[in-house]
Structure formats: C-alpha cells, structure tokens
Amino acid sequence: MFKKEISAGAKSKVKSSVQRAIRTKIVETYPLLAPHIDEIIPKKSQLDLLKLPDRVTLYALDNQPLFWQHMDDPIIPHLRVVHAFPKCFSSLGIDRGAIRFVLSGATLMAPGLTSTGGRLPDEESQLKEGDVAVVEAEGKEEACLVGQLRMGTEEVKEKKKGVVIDMGHYLGDGLWNMTID
C-alpha cells in the first residue's frame, strides 16, 4: 500500500471529542495497549489528522505518526508504536525466506508462516480474518510488517497457501520514511 514515497495532504487538528473516540477505539481494538494509552496519546495533547493517498488517514502527535486507517478498516498502529510496545499486539512469525519479499512490499503469503521458521499463534490466541497482526521476522528483534489479515490463522494452518496480508505497513515503505512538517 505504501510502496512509493508519499507526501501528506491536508493536515487538520482533531476535535477533543473525536480524539476521545479514537483513544477508546484503540483500547477496544488493542486491549493490551490500555495501560500505555496515556503515554501514546496524552489526554491534553492535540492529535493531528493527515490525509494520505488511497483514502488513508494518518493520526500523528507532535509530527510523529501513531496510527493509520484505510477507509472504514480498523485503526492500525504505525511500526514505531509497535516497536515501542511490542507485547501489546498479536503477532505472527515469518521464515527467513519471506523477509526480503515482505520488505520489498509483496503480499504476505501463507507458506512464509507455515514453513519451518514461521510461527502462528497457538490454539488459545487464534486470529480471525480482519484482525490486525504484527509480523516478526525469524532471527530479528523488531517487527517488520503490520496489517489486516485476509484469512484467519486456523485457515492458514489448514490450507497452507494463499494471501494472508495484502495491504500493510512495512519497514522502509513510504509511510515509514515520510516526514511530517
């Protein structure tokens, strides 16, 4: 989604009532982030809304991107937020062979998760289609991709093929390199 360099369009201030609704939606979507929400978006701070190409909305605080949303999809954290609070998000693991494809903007395919180096969540923490997941690379410390699942993890285990995440934010993409003025 963010393969090319992007520049922000219109920048506007978010009303305090809308900002409270965004905070609530973030805590609903990512319950483990609840203890840290005041650190991410302080109550008295002013959140900015930036319009990006392809109907993407970016929420930023003090020129630091925090979350983005494509149309009516769930609010997805920027990788900088994921790196600051790695244990607060559901995660998957890809094998070494899939790393270069993911970092070049390719869709994440099921074989990268089901092969020897890949990692899917266990039975208690299965993810369903539409959930937001963070993808970690085998042998690396930081997450490399965050996006919305196109098939649930149970289905990935059964089929072992197909698209898992087709639109996401990855290290080195246009959103990662974007500067906000």
Coordinates of N, CA and C in Angstrom, one line a residue:
M1 N 0.8 -1.2 0.0 CA 0.0 0.0 0.0 C 0.9 1.3 0.0
F2 N 2.0 1.2 0.7 CA 2.8 2.4 0.8 C 4.2 2.2 0.1
K3 N 4.2 1.5 -1.0 CA 5.4 1.2 -1.7 C 6.2 2.4 -2.1
K4 N 5.5 3.4 -2.7 CA 6.1 4.6 -3.2 C 6.3 5.7 -2.0
E5 N 7.1 6.7 -2.3 CA 7.2 7.8 -1.4 C 5.9 8.5 -1.4
I6 N 5.4 8.9 -0.2 CA 4.1 9.6 -0.1 C 4.3 10.9 0.6
S7 N 3.5 11.8 0.2 CA 3.5 13.1 0.9 C 2.1 13.3 1.5
A8 N 2.1 13.9 2.7 CA 0.8 14.1 3.3 C 0.0 15.2 2.6
G9 N -1.3 15.0 2.6 CA -2.1 16.1 2.0 C -2.5 17.0 3.1
A10 N -3.8 17.3 3.2 CA -4.3 18.2 4.2 C -4.1 17.8 5.6
K11 N -3.6 18.7 6.5 CA -3.4 18.4 7.9 C -4.3 19.2 8.7
S12 N -5.1 18.6 9.6 CA -6.0 19.3 10.4 C -6.0 18.8 11.8
K13 N -6.4 19.6 12.7 CA -6.5 19.2 14.2 C -7.7 18.4 14.4
V14 N -7.6 17.4 15.3 CA -8.7 16.6 15.7 C -9.4 17.2 16.9
K15 N -10.7 17.3 16.8 CA -11.5 17.8 17.9 C -11.3 16.9 19.1
S16 N -11.5 17.4 20.3 CA -11.2 16.7 21.5 C -12.2 15.5 21.7
S17 N -13.5 15.7 21.2 CA -14.4 14.6 21.3 C -14.1 13.5 20.4
V18 N -13.6 13.8 19.2 CA -13.1 12.8 18.2 C -11.9 12.1 18.7
Q19 N -11.0 12.9 19.4 CA -9.8 12.3 19.9 C -10.1 11.3 21.0
R20 N -11.1 11.6 21.9 CA -11.5 10.6 22.9 C -12.1 9.4 22.3
A21 N -12.8 9.5 21.2 CA -13.4 8.4 20.5 C -12.3 7.5 19.9
I22 N -11.2 8.1 19.3 CA -10.1 7.4 18.8 C -9.4 6.7 19.9
R23 N -9.1 7.3 21.0 CA -8.5 6.6 22.1 C -9.3 5.4 22.6
T24 N -10.6 5.6 22.6 CA -11.5 4.4 23.0 C -11.4 3.3 22.0
K25 N -11.5 3.7 20.7 CA -11.4 2.6 19.7 C -10.1 1.9 19.7
I26 N -9.0 2.6 20.0 CA -7.7 2.0 20.1 C -7.6 1.0 21.2
V27 N -8.2 1.4 22.4 CA -8.2 0.5 23.6 C -9.1 -0.7 23.3
E28 N -10.2 -0.5 22.6 CA -11.1 -1.7 22.3 C -10.4 -2.6 21.3
T29 N -9.7 -2.1 20.3 CA -9.1 -2.9 19.3 C -7.8 -3.6 19.9
Y30 N -7.0 -2.9 20.7 CA -5.8 -3.4 21.3 C -5.9 -3.3 22.8
P31 N -6.6 -4.2 23.5 CA -6.7 -4.1 25.0 C -5.4 -4.1 25.8
L32 N -4.4 -4.7 25.3 CA -3.1 -4.7 26.0 C -2.4 -3.4 26.0
L33 N -2.9 -2.5 25.1 CA -2.4 -1.1 25.0 C -3.0 -0.2 26.0
A34 N -4.0 -0.6 26.7 CA -4.8 0.2 27.6 C -3.9 0.9 28.7
P35 N -2.9 0.2 29.3 CA -2.1 0.8 30.3 C -1.2 1.9 29.8
H36 N -0.9 1.8 28.5 CA 0.0 2.8 27.8 C -0.6 3.9 27.0
I37 N -2.0 3.9 27.0 CA -2.7 4.8 26.1 C -2.4 6.3 26.4
D38 N -2.2 6.6 27.7 CA -1.9 8.0 28.1 C -0.5 8.4 27.7
E39 N 0.4 7.4 27.6 CA 1.7 7.6 27.1 C 1.8 7.9 25.6
I40 N 0.9 7.2 24.9 CA 0.9 7.3 23.4 C 0.1 8.5 23.0
I41 N -1.1 8.7 23.5 CA -1.9 9.9 23.2 C -2.3 10.5 24.6
P42 N -1.5 11.4 25.1 CA -1.9 12.1 26.4 C -3.3 12.8 26.2
K43 N -4.0 12.9 27.3 CA -5.4 13.5 27.2 C -5.3 14.9 26.8
K44 N -4.4 15.7 27.3 CA -4.3 17.1 27.0 C -3.6 17.5 25.7
S45 N -3.2 16.5 24.9 CA -2.4 16.7 23.7 C -3.3 17.0 22.5
Q46 N -2.8 17.5 21.4 CA -3.5 17.8 20.2 C -3.1 16.8 19.1
L47 N -4.0 16.0 18.8 CA -3.8 15.0 17.7 C -4.0 15.6 16.4
D48 N -3.2 15.3 15.4 CA -3.3 15.8 14.0 C -3.8 14.7 13.1
L49 N -4.7 15.0 12.2 CA -5.2 14.1 11.2 C -4.6 14.5 9.8
L50 N -4.0 13.6 9.1 CA -3.4 13.8 7.8 C -4.0 13.0 6.8
K51 N -4.4 13.5 5.7 CA -4.9 12.8 4.6 C -3.8 12.3 3.7
L52 N -3.8 11.0 3.4 CA -2.8 10.4 2.5 C -3.4 9.8 1.3
P53 N -2.7 9.5 0.3 CA -3.3 8.9 -1.0 C -4.0 7.6 -0.7
D54 N -4.9 7.2 -1.5 CA -5.6 6.0 -1.4 C -6.6 5.9 -0.3
R55 N -7.1 7.1 0.1 CA -8.1 7.2 1.2 C -7.6 6.7 2.5
V56 N -6.4 7.0 2.8 CA -5.8 6.6 4.1 C -5.7 7.8 5.0
T57 N -6.0 7.6 6.3 CA -6.0 8.7 7.3 C -4.9 8.3 8.2
L58 N -4.0 9.3 8.5 CA -2.9 9.1 9.4 C -3.1 10.0 10.6
Y59 N -3.0 9.4 11.8 CA -3.1 10.2 13.1 C -1.7 10.4 13.6
A60 N -1.3 11.6 13.9 CA 0.0 12.0 14.3 C -0.1 12.9 15.6
L61 N 1.0 12.8 16.4 CA 1.1 13.6 17.6 C 2.5 14.2 17.6
D62 N 2.6 15.6 17.6 CA 3.9 16.2 17.6 C 4.7 15.8 16.4
N63 N 4.1 15.7 15.2 CA 4.8 15.3 14.0 C 5.3 13.9 14.0
Q64 N 4.8 13.0 14.9 CA 5.2 11.6 15.0 C 4.0 10.8 14.6
P65 N 4.0 10.0 13.5 CA 2.9 9.2 13.2 C 2.6 8.1 14.2
L66 N 1.3 7.9 14.5 CA 1.0 6.9 15.6 C 0.1 5.8 15.0
F67 N -1.0 6.1 14.3 CA -1.9 5.1 13.8 C -2.3 5.6 12.4
W68 N -2.7 4.6 11.6 CA -3.3 4.9 10.3 C -4.5 4.0 10.1
Q69 N -5.4 4.5 9.2 CA -6.7 3.8 8.9 C -7.0 4.0 7.4
H70 N -7.3 2.9 6.8 CA -7.8 2.9 5.4 C -9.3 2.8 5.4
M71 N -9.9 3.9 4.9 CA -11.4 4.0 4.9 C -12.0 3.6 6.2
D72 N -12.8 2.5 6.2 CA -13.5 2.1 7.5 C -12.9 0.9 8.1
D73 N -11.6 0.5 7.7 CA -10.9 -0.6 8.2 C -10.5 -0.3 9.7
P74 N -10.1 -1.2 10.4 CA -9.6 -0.9 11.8 C -8.4 0.0 11.8
I75 N -8.3 0.7 12.9 CA -7.1 1.6 13.1 C -5.9 0.7 13.3
I76 N -4.8 0.9 12.5 CA -3.6 0.1 12.6 C -2.5 0.9 13.1
P77 N -1.7 0.4 14.0 CA -0.6 1.2 14.6 C 0.6 1.3 13.6
H78 N 1.3 2.4 13.7 CA 2.5 2.7 12.9 C 3.5 1.7 13.5
L79 N 4.5 1.3 12.7 CA 5.5 0.4 13.2 C 6.4 1.0 14.4
R80 N 6.5 2.3 14.4 CA 7.2 2.9 15.5 C 6.5 2.7 16.9
V81 N 5.1 2.7 16.8 CA 4.3 2.4 18.0 C 4.5 0.9 18.4
V82 N 4.5 0.0 17.4 CA 4.7 -1.4 17.6 C 6.1 -1.7 18.2
H83 N 7.1 -1.0 17.7 CA 8.4 -1.2 18.3 C 8.5 -0.7 19.7
A84 N 7.8 0.4 20.0 CA 7.8 0.9 21.4 C 7.1 0.0 22.4
F85 N 6.0 -0.7 21.9 CA 5.2 -1.5 22.8 C 4.9 -2.9 22.1
P86 N 6.0 -3.7 21.9 CA 5.9 -4.9 21.1 C 5.0 -6.0 21.7
K87 N 4.8 -6.1 23.0 CA 4.0 -7.1 23.6 C 2.5 -6.8 23.6
C88 N 2.1 -5.7 23.1 CA 0.7 -5.2 23.2 C -0.1 -5.7 21.9
F89 N 0.5 -6.3 21.0 CA -0.1 -6.7 19.7 C 0.0 -8.2 19.4
S90 N -1.0 -8.7 18.7 CA -1.0 -10.1 18.3 C 0.1 -10.2 17.2
S91 N 0.9 -11.3 17.3 CA 2.0 -11.4 16.3 C 2.0 -12.7 15.6
L92 N 2.6 -12.7 14.4 CA 2.9 -13.9 13.6 C 4.4 -13.9 13.3
G93 N 5.0 -15.0 12.9 CA 6.4 -15.0 12.6 C 6.6 -15.6 11.2
I94 N 7.5 -14.9 10.4 CA 7.8 -15.4 9.1 C 9.2 -16.0 9.0
D95 N 9.4 -16.9 8.1 CA 10.7 -17.5 8.0 C 11.7 -16.6 7.3
R96 N 12.9 -17.0 7.3 CA 14.0 -16.1 6.6 C 13.8 -15.9 5.2
G97 N 13.2 -16.9 4.5 CA 13.0 -16.7 3.0 C 12.0 -15.7 2.6
A98 N 11.0 -15.4 3.5 CA 10.0 -14.4 3.2 C 10.4 -13.0 3.6
I99 N 11.4 -12.8 4.3 CA 11.8 -11.5 4.8 C 12.0 -10.5 3.6
R100 N 12.8 -10.9 2.6 CA 13.1 -9.9 1.6 C 11.9 -9.6 0.7
F101 N 10.9 -10.5 0.6 CA 9.7 -10.2 -0.1 C 8.8 -9.3 0.6
V102 N 8.7 -9.5 1.9 CA 7.9 -8.6 2.8 C 8.5 -7.2 2.8
L103 N 9.8 -7.1 2.9 CA 10.4 -5.8 3.0 C 10.5 -5.1 1.6
S104 N 10.1 -5.8 0.6 CA 10.0 -5.1 -0.8 C 8.5 -4.8 -1.1
G105 N 7.6 -5.1 -0.2 CA 6.2 -4.7 -0.4 C 5.3 -5.8 -1.0
A106 N 5.8 -7.0 -1.1 CA 5.0 -8.1 -1.6 C 3.9 -8.5 -0.5
T107 N 2.9 -9.1 -1.0 CA 1.9 -9.6 -0.1 C 2.5 -10.8 0.7
L108 N 2.0 -10.9 2.0 CA 2.5 -12.0 2.8 C 1.6 -13.2 2.5
M109 N 2.3 -14.3 2.1 CA 1.7 -15.5 1.7 C 1.8 -16.5 2.8
A110 N 0.9 -17.5 2.8 CA 0.8 -18.5 3.9 C 2.1 -19.3 4.0
P111 N 2.7 -19.7 2.9 CA 3.9 -20.5 3.1 C 5.0 -19.9 4.0
G112 N 5.1 -18.6 4.0 CA 6.1 -17.9 4.8 C 5.8 -18.1 6.3
L113 N 4.5 -18.4 6.6 CA 4.1 -18.6 8.1 C 4.1 -20.0 8.5
T114 N 3.8 -20.9 7.5 CA 3.7 -22.3 7.8 C 4.9 -23.2 7.7
S115 N 6.0 -22.6 7.1 CA 7.2 -23.3 6.9 C 8.0 -23.4 8.2
T116 N 9.1 -24.0 8.2 CA 9.9 -24.4 9.4 C 10.2 -23.1 10.3
G117 N 10.6 -22.0 9.7 CA 10.9 -20.8 10.5 C 9.7 -20.0 10.9
G118 N 8.6 -20.2 10.3 CA 7.4 -19.4 10.6 C 6.8 -19.7 11.9
R119 N 5.9 -18.8 12.4 CA 5.3 -19.0 13.7 C 3.8 -18.5 13.6
L120 N 2.9 -19.3 14.0 CA 1.5 -19.0 14.0 C 1.1 -19.0 15.5
P121 N 0.1 -18.3 15.9 CA -0.3 -18.3 17.3 C -0.9 -19.7 17.7
D122 N -0.8 -20.0 19.0 CA -1.3 -21.3 19.5 C -2.9 -21.3 19.5
E123 N -3.4 -22.4 19.9 CA -4.9 -22.6 19.9 C -5.7 -21.5 20.7
E124 N -5.2 -21.1 21.8 CA -5.9 -20.1 22.6 C -6.0 -18.7 22.0
S125 N -5.0 -18.4 21.3 CA -4.9 -17.0 20.7 C -5.0 -16.9 19.2
Q126 N -5.9 -17.7 18.7 CA -6.1 -17.7 17.2 C -6.6 -16.4 16.7
L127 N -6.2 -16.0 15.6 CA -6.7 -14.7 15.0 C -7.7 -15.0 13.9
K128 N -8.7 -14.1 13.7 CA -9.6 -14.3 12.6 C -9.4 -13.4 11.5
E129 N -10.1 -13.6 10.4 CA -10.0 -12.7 9.3 C -10.4 -11.3 9.7
G130 N -9.7 -10.3 9.3 CA -10.0 -8.9 9.6 C -9.2 -8.4 10.8
D131 N -8.6 -9.3 11.6 CA -7.9 -8.9 12.8 C -6.6 -8.2 12.3
V132 N -6.0 -7.3 13.1 CA -4.7 -6.7 12.8 C -3.6 -7.5 13.5
A133 N -2.6 -7.8 12.7 CA -1.5 -8.6 13.2 C -0.2 -8.0 12.9
V134 N 0.8 -8.2 13.8 CA 2.2 -7.7 13.6 C 3.0 -8.9 13.2
V135 N 3.8 -8.7 12.2 CA 4.6 -9.8 11.7 C 6.1 -9.6 12.1
E136 N 6.6 -10.6 12.7 CA 8.0 -10.6 13.1 C 8.8 -11.5 12.3
A137 N 10.1 -11.2 12.0 CA 10.9 -12.0 11.1 C 11.8 -12.9 12.0
E138 N 12.0 -14.1 11.4 CA 12.8 -15.1 12.1 C 14.2 -14.6 12.3
G139 N 14.7 -14.6 13.6 CA 16.0 -14.2 13.9 C 16.2 -12.7 14.1
K140 N 15.1 -11.9 14.0 CA 15.2 -10.5 14.1 C 14.4 -10.0 15.4
E141 N 14.8 -8.9 15.9 CA 14.1 -8.4 17.2 C 12.9 -7.6 16.9
E142 N 12.9 -6.7 15.9 CA 11.9 -5.8 15.6 C 10.8 -6.4 14.6
A143 N 9.6 -5.9 14.7 CA 8.6 -6.3 13.8 C 8.9 -5.7 12.4
C144 N 8.5 -6.3 11.4 CA 8.8 -5.8 10.0 C 7.5 -5.5 9.2
L145 N 6.3 -5.9 9.7 CA 5.1 -5.6 9.0 C 3.9 -5.6 9.9
V146 N 3.0 -4.7 9.7 CA 1.7 -4.7 10.4 C 0.6 -4.5 9.4
G147 N -0.4 -5.3 9.5 CA -1.5 -5.2 8.6 C -2.7 -6.0 9.0
Q148 N -3.8 -6.0 8.2 CA -5.0 -6.7 8.5 C -5.0 -8.0 7.8
L149 N -5.4 -9.1 8.5 CA -5.4 -10.4 8.0 C -6.5 -10.6 7.0
R150 N -6.2 -11.3 5.9 CA -7.2 -11.7 4.9 C -7.7 -13.1 5.1
M151 N -7.1 -13.9 5.9 CA -7.6 -15.2 6.3 C -7.2 -15.4 7.7
G152 N -8.0 -16.1 8.5 CA -7.7 -16.5 9.9 C -6.5 -17.4 10.0
T153 N -5.9 -17.5 11.2 CA -4.7 -18.3 11.4 C -5.1 -19.8 11.3
E154 N -6.3 -20.2 11.7 CA -6.7 -21.6 11.6 C -6.8 -22.0 10.1
E155 N -7.3 -21.1 9.3 CA -7.4 -21.4 7.9 C -6.0 -21.4 7.2
V156 N -5.1 -20.6 7.7 CA -3.7 -20.6 7.2 C -3.1 -22.0 7.5
K157 N -3.3 -22.5 8.7 CA -2.8 -23.8 9.1 C -3.4 -25.0 8.2
E158 N -4.7 -24.9 7.9 CA -5.3 -25.9 7.1 C -4.9 -25.8 5.6
K159 N -5.0 -24.7 5.0 CA -4.7 -24.5 3.6 C -3.3 -24.5 3.2
K160 N -2.5 -23.8 4.0 CA -1.0 -23.7 3.8 C -0.7 -22.9 2.5
K161 N -1.7 -22.2 1.9 CA -1.4 -21.4 0.8 C -2.4 -20.3 0.7
G162 N -2.1 -19.2 0.0 CA -3.0 -18.1 -0.2 C -2.4 -16.8 0.4
V163 N -3.1 -15.7 0.2 CA -2.7 -14.4 0.7 C -3.1 -14.3 2.2
V164 N -2.2 -13.9 3.0 CA -2.5 -13.7 4.5 C -2.7 -12.2 4.7
I165 N -1.7 -11.3 4.3 CA -1.8 -9.9 4.4 C -1.5 -9.3 3.1
D166 N -2.4 -8.5 2.5 CA -2.1 -7.9 1.2 C -1.8 -6.4 1.3
M167 N -2.3 -5.8 2.3 CA -2.1 -4.3 2.4 C -1.6 -4.1 3.8
G168 N -0.4 -3.6 3.9 CA 0.2 -3.4 5.2 C 1.3 -2.3 5.2
H169 N 1.8 -2.1 6.4 CA 2.9 -1.1 6.5 C 4.1 -1.8 7.0
Y170 N 5.2 -1.7 6.2 CA 6.4 -2.5 6.4 C 7.6 -1.5 6.6
L171 N 8.7 -2.0 7.2 CA 9.9 -1.3 7.4 C 10.4 -0.7 6.0
G172 N 10.7 0.5 6.0 CA 11.3 1.1 4.8 C 10.3 1.5 3.7
D173 N 9.0 1.4 4.0 CA 8.0 1.8 3.0 C 7.8 3.4 3.0
G174 N 6.9 3.9 2.2 CA 6.6 5.3 2.1 C 6.1 5.9 3.4
L175 N 5.3 5.1 4.2 CA 4.8 5.6 5.5 C 5.9 5.7 6.5
W176 N 6.8 4.7 6.5 CA 8.0 4.7 7.4 C 8.9 5.8 7.1
N177 N 9.2 6.2 5.9 CA 10.1 7.2 5.5 C 9.5 8.6 5.4
M178 N 8.2 8.7 5.6 CA 7.5 10.0 5.5 C 7.9 11.0 6.6
T179 N 8.1 12.2 6.2 CA 8.3 13.3 7.2 C 7.1 14.1 7.3
I180 N 6.7 14.5 8.5 CA 5.5 15.4 8.7 C 6.0 16.8 9.1
D181 N 5.6 17.8 8.4 CA 6.0 19.1 8.7 C 5.0 19.8 9.6

